[in-house]
Short mmCIF file of C-alpha atoms in Angstrom, two decimals:
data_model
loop_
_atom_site.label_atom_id
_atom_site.label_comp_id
_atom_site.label_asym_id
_atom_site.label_seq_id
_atom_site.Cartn_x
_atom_site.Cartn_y
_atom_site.Cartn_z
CA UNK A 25 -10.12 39.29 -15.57
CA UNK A 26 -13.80 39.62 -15.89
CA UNK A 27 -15.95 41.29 -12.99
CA UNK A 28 -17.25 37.96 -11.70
CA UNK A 29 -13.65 36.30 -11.73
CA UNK A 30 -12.13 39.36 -9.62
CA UNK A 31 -15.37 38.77 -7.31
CA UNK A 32 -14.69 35.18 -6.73
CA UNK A 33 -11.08 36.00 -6.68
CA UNK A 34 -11.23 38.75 -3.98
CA UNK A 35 -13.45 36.02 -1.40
CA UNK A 36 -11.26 33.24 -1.72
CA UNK A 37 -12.32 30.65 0.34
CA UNK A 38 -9.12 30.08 2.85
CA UNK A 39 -8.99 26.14 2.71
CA UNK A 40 -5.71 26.52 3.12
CA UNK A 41 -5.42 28.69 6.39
CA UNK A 42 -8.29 26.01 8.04
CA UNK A 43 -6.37 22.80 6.61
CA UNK A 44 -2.61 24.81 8.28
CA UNK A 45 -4.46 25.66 11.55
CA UNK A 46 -6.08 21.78 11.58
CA UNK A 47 -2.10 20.63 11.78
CA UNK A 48 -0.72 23.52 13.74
CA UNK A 49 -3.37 22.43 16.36
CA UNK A 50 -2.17 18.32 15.97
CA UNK A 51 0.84 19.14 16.43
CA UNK A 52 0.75 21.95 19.30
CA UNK A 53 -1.30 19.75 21.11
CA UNK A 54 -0.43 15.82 20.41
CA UNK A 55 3.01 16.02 18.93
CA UNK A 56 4.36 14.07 21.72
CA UNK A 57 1.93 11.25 20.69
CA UNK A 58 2.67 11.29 17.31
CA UNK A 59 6.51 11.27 17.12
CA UNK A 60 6.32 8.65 20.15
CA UNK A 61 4.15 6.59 17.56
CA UNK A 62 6.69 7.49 14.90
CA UNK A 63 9.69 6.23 17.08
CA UNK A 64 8.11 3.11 17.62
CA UNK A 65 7.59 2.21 14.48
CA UNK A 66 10.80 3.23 13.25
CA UNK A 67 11.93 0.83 15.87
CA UNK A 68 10.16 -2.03 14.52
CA UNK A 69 10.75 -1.49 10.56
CA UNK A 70 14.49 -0.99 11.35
CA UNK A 71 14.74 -4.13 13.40
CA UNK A 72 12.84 -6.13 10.48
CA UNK A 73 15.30 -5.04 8.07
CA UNK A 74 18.34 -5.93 9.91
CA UNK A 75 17.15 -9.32 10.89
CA UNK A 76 16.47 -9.64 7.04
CA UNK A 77 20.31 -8.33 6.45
CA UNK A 78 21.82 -10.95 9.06
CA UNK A 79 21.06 -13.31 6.95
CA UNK A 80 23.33 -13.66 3.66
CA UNK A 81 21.71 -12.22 0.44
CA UNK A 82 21.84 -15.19 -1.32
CA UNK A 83 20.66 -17.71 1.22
CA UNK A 84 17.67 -15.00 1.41
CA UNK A 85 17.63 -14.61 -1.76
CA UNK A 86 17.48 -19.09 -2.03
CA UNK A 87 14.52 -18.64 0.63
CA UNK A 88 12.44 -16.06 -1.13
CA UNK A 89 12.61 -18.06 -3.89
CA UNK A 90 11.38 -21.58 -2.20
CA UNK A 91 8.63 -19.54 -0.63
CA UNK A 92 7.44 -18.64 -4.07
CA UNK A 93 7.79 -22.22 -5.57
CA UNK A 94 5.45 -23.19 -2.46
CA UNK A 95 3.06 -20.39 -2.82
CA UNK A 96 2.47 -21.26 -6.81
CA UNK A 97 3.92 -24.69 -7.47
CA UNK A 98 5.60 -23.26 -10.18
CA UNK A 99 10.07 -24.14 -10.57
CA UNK A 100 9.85 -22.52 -13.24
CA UNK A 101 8.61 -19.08 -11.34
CA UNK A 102 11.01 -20.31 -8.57
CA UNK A 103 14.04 -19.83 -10.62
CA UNK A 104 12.63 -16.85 -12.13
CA UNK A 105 12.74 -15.23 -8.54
CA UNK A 106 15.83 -16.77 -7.74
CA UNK A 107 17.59 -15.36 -11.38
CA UNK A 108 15.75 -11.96 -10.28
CA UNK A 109 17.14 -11.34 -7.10
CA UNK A 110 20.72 -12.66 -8.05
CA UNK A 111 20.80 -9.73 -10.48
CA UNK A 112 19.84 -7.22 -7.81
CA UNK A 113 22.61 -8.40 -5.41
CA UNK A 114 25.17 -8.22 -8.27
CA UNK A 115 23.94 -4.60 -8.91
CA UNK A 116 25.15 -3.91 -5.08
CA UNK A 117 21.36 -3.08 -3.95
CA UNK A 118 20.59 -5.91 -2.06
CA UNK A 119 20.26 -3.51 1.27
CA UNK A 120 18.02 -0.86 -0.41
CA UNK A 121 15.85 -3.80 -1.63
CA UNK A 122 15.33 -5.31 1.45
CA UNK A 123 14.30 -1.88 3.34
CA UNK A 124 12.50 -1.29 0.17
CA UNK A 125 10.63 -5.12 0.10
CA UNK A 126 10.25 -4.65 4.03
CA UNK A 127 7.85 -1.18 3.43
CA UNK A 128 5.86 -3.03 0.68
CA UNK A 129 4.59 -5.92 2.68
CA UNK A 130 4.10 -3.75 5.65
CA UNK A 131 2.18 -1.43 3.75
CA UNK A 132 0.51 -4.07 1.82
CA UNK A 133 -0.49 -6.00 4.86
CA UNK A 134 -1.70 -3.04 6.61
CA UNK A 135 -3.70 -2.13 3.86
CA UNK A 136 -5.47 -5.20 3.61
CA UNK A 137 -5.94 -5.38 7.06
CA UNK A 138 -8.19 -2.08 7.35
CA UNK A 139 -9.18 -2.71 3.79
CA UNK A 140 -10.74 -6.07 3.46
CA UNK A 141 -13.13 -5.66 6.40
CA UNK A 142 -14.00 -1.84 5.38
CA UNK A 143 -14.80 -3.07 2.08
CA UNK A 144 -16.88 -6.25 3.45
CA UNK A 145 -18.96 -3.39 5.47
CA UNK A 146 -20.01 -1.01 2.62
CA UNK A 147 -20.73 -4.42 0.65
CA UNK A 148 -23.57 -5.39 3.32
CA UNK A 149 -24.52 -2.00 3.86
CA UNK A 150 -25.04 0.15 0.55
CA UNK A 151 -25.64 3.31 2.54
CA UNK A 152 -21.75 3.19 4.00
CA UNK A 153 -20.38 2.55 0.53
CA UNK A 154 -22.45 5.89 -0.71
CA UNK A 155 -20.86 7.94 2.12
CA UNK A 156 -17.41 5.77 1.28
CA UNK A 157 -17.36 6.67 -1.81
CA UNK A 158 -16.23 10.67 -2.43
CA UNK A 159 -13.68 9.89 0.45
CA UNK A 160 -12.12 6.80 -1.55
CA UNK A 161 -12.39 9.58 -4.82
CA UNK A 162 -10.31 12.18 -2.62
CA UNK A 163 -8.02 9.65 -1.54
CA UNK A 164 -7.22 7.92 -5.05
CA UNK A 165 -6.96 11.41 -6.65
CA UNK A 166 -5.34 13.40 -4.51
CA UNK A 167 -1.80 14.02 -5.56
CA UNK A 168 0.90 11.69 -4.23
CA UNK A 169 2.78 14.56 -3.15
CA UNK A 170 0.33 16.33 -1.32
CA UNK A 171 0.07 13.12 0.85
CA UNK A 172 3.65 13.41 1.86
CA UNK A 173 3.27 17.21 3.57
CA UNK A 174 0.72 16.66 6.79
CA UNK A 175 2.30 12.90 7.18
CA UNK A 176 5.88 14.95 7.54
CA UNK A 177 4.68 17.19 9.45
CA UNK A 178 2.92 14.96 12.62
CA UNK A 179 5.63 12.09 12.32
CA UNK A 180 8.65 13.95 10.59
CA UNK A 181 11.41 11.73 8.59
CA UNK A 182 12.38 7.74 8.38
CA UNK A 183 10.86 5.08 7.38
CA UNK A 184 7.98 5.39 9.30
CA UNK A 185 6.04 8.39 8.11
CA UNK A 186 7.03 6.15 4.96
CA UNK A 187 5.11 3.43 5.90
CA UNK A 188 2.07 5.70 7.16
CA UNK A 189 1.45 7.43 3.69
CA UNK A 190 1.53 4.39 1.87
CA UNK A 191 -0.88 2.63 3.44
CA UNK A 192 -2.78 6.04 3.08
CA UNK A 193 -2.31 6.17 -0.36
CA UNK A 194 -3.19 2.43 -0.99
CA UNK A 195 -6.10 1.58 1.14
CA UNK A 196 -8.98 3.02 -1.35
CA UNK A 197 -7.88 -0.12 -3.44
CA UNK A 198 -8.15 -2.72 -0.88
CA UNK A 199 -11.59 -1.02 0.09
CA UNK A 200 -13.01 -1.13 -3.35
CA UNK A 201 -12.02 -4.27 -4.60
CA UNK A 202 -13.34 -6.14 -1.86
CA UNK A 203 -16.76 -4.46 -2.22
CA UNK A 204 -16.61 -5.39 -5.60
CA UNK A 205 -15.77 -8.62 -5.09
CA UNK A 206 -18.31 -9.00 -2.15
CA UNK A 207 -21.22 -7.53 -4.42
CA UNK A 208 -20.68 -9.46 -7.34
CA UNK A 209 -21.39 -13.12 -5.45
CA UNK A 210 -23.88 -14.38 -7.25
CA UNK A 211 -27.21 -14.23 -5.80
CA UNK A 212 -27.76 -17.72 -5.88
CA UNK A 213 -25.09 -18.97 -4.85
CA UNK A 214 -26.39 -16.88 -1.42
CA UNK A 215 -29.82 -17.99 -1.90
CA UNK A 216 -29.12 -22.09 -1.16
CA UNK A 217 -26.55 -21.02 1.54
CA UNK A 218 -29.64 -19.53 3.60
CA UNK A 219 -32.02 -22.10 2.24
CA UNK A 220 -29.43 -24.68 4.08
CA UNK A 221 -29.79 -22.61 6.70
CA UNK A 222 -26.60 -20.60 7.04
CA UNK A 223 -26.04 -17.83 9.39
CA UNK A 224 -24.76 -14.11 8.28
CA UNK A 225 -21.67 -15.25 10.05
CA UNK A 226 -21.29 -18.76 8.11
CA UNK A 227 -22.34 -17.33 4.81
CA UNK A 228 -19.93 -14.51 4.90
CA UNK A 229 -17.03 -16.99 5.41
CA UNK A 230 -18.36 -20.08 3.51
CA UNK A 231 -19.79 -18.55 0.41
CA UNK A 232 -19.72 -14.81 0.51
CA UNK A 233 -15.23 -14.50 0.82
CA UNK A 234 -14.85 -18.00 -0.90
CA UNK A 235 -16.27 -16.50 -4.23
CA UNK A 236 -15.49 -13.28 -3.43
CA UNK A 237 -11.60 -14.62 -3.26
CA UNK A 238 -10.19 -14.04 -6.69
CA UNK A 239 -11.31 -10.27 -6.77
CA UNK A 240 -9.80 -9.70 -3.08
CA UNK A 241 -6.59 -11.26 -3.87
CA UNK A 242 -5.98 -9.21 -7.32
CA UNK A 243 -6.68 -6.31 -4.68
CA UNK A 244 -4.26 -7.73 -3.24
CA UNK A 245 -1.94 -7.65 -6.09
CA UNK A 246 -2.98 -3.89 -6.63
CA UNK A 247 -2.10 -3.01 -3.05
CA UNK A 248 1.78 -3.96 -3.78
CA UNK A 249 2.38 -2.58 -6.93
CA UNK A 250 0.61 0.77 -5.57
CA UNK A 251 2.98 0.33 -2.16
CA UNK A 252 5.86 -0.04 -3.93
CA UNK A 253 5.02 2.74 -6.48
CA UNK A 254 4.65 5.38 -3.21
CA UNK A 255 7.53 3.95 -1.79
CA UNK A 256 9.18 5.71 -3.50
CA UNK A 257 7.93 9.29 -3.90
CA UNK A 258 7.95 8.35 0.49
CA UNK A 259 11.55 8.75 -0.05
CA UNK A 260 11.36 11.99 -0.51
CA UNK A 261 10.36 12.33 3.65
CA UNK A 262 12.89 10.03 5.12
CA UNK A 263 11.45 6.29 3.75
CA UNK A 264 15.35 4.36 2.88
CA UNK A 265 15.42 1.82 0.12
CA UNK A 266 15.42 2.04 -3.81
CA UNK A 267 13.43 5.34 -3.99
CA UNK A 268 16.89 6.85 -2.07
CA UNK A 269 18.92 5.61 -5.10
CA UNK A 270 16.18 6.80 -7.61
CA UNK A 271 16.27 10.65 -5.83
CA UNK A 272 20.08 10.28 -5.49
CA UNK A 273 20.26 9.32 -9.70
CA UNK A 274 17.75 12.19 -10.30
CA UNK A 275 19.54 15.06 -8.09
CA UNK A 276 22.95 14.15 -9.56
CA UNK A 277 21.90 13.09 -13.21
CA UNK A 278 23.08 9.60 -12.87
CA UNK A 279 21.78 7.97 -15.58
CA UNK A 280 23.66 4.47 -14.50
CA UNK A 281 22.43 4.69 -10.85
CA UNK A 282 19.10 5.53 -12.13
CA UNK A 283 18.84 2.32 -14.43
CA UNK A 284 20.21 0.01 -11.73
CA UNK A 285 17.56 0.75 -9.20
CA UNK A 286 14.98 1.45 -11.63
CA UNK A 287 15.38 -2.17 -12.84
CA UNK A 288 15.59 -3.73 -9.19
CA UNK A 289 12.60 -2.17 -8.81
CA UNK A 290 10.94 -3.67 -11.71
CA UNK A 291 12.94 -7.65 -10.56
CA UNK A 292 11.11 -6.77 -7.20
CA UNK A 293 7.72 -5.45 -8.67
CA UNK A 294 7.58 -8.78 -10.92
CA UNK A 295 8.71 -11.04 -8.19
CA UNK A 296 6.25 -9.55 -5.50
CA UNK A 297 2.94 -9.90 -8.75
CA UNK A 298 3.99 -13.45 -9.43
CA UNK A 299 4.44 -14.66 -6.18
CA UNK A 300 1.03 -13.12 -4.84
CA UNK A 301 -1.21 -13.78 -7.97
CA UNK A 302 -3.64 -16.57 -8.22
CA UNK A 303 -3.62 -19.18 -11.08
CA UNK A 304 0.42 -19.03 -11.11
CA UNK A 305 1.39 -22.31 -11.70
CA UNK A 306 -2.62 -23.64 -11.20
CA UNK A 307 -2.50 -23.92 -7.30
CA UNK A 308 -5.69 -22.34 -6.83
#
């Protein structure tokens, strides 16, 4: 090693040692808080999945299906879902898919939720999106495992700590393709919603998110396929559903368990695009 290598080398800057003392201090200090947070929301996911169970997989299965007929007009789509989530229930995986669909809208919804209106900021105000922007870099580049060691250590294992990572891990999307689709409204369309006199309010909801839609629902599309894609690496901290069955296959080299869920995750990925993705059957 060259002299200016050992010199760097021998002054290492202890990012480490601040980032461990940062968590030693959350957790000597608020761990109550966060594990009471972490219980709670246990509480709810499990409860959501076991209403989901009391009802029989293929009268779900019948309603999940309708839902996406009504969301796309399309019977075609509808049996699609239908033939789908038949073949997951015949692969026995019906209860990992349901914990697993369960953490994906959660995480999806959540997502959108801080999202949409994070993204609709740093659209109207260029100087937030420039201080936005190296923190959405961090976040979309950091690796997905890293994500799962401070979230383990302030909430532990389940589902939970699941849930929070994802919608870590998926927000950056939600944030950027809302600016984007925010930003790219044509500036005329704008200009003859305040020569009609429009507020900010009215031309943020009348024009601005109307044309903005199509962008901020593929964002939406993005934000479940990137949920259920963390789901499950999460399953590595506690999360239940398919990424269980995918760890199980890969610690035990079960090449037939590992194919099952693999492909229910790909019936569940496909059902969850279709059902959420606009022009499907020409609805919208």
């Amino acid at each position: 090693m060259d002299p200016i290598s050992k010199f760097l080398a021998a002054y290492k800057i202890p990012v480490g040692a601040w980032g461990k003392a940062f968590f030693t201090f959350l957790t000597d200090n608020f761990n109550a808080f966060f594990r009471g947070f972490s219980s709670g929301l246990n509480f709810i996911l499990d409860g959501m999945v076991d209403g989901l169970l009391l009802v029989p997989p293929v009268a779900l299965a019948a309603l999940i299906a309708l839902l996406a007929w009504y969301l796309q007009k399309s019977r075609g789509l509808a049996i699609g879902v239908l033939l789908g989530l038949l073949f997951i229930i015949n692969q026995g995986l019906w209860k990992q898919t349901v914990e697993t669909l369960v953490l994906v809208v959660a995480a999806a919804a959540a997502s959108m939720a801080i999202g949409v209106p994070l993204g609709i900021w740093a659209a109207h105000k260029p100087k937030v999106y420039r201080f936005m922007l190296p923190v959405l870099d961090l976040m979309q580049t950091l690796p997905t495992f890293v994500y799962l060691i401070p979230v383990l250590t302030l909430f532990g294992l389940g589902n939970a700590p699941g849930l929070i990572v994802t919608i870590i891990f998926v927000i950056p999307t939600a944030v950027r393709l809302t600016h984007l689709g925010v930003v790219s409204v044509p500036t005329a369309i704008i200009e003859a919603g305040q020569a009609f006199g429009a507020t900010k309010r009215q031309l943020l909801w009348k024009v601005e998110l109307p044309a903005a839609l199509p962008t901020i629902m593929a964002g939406l599309t993005q934000c479940i396929m990137l949920s259920l894609s963390m789901v499950v690496f999460a399953a590595l901290i506690g999360a239940g559903g398919l990424g269980t069955e995918i760890n199980r296959a890969l610690g035990s080299r079960k090449i037939d368990l590992g194919l099952e869920a693999g492909l229910a995750i790909v019936v569940l990925a496909i059902v969850l695009d279709r059902m959420t993705r606009i022009g499907v059957g020409g609805k919208k």
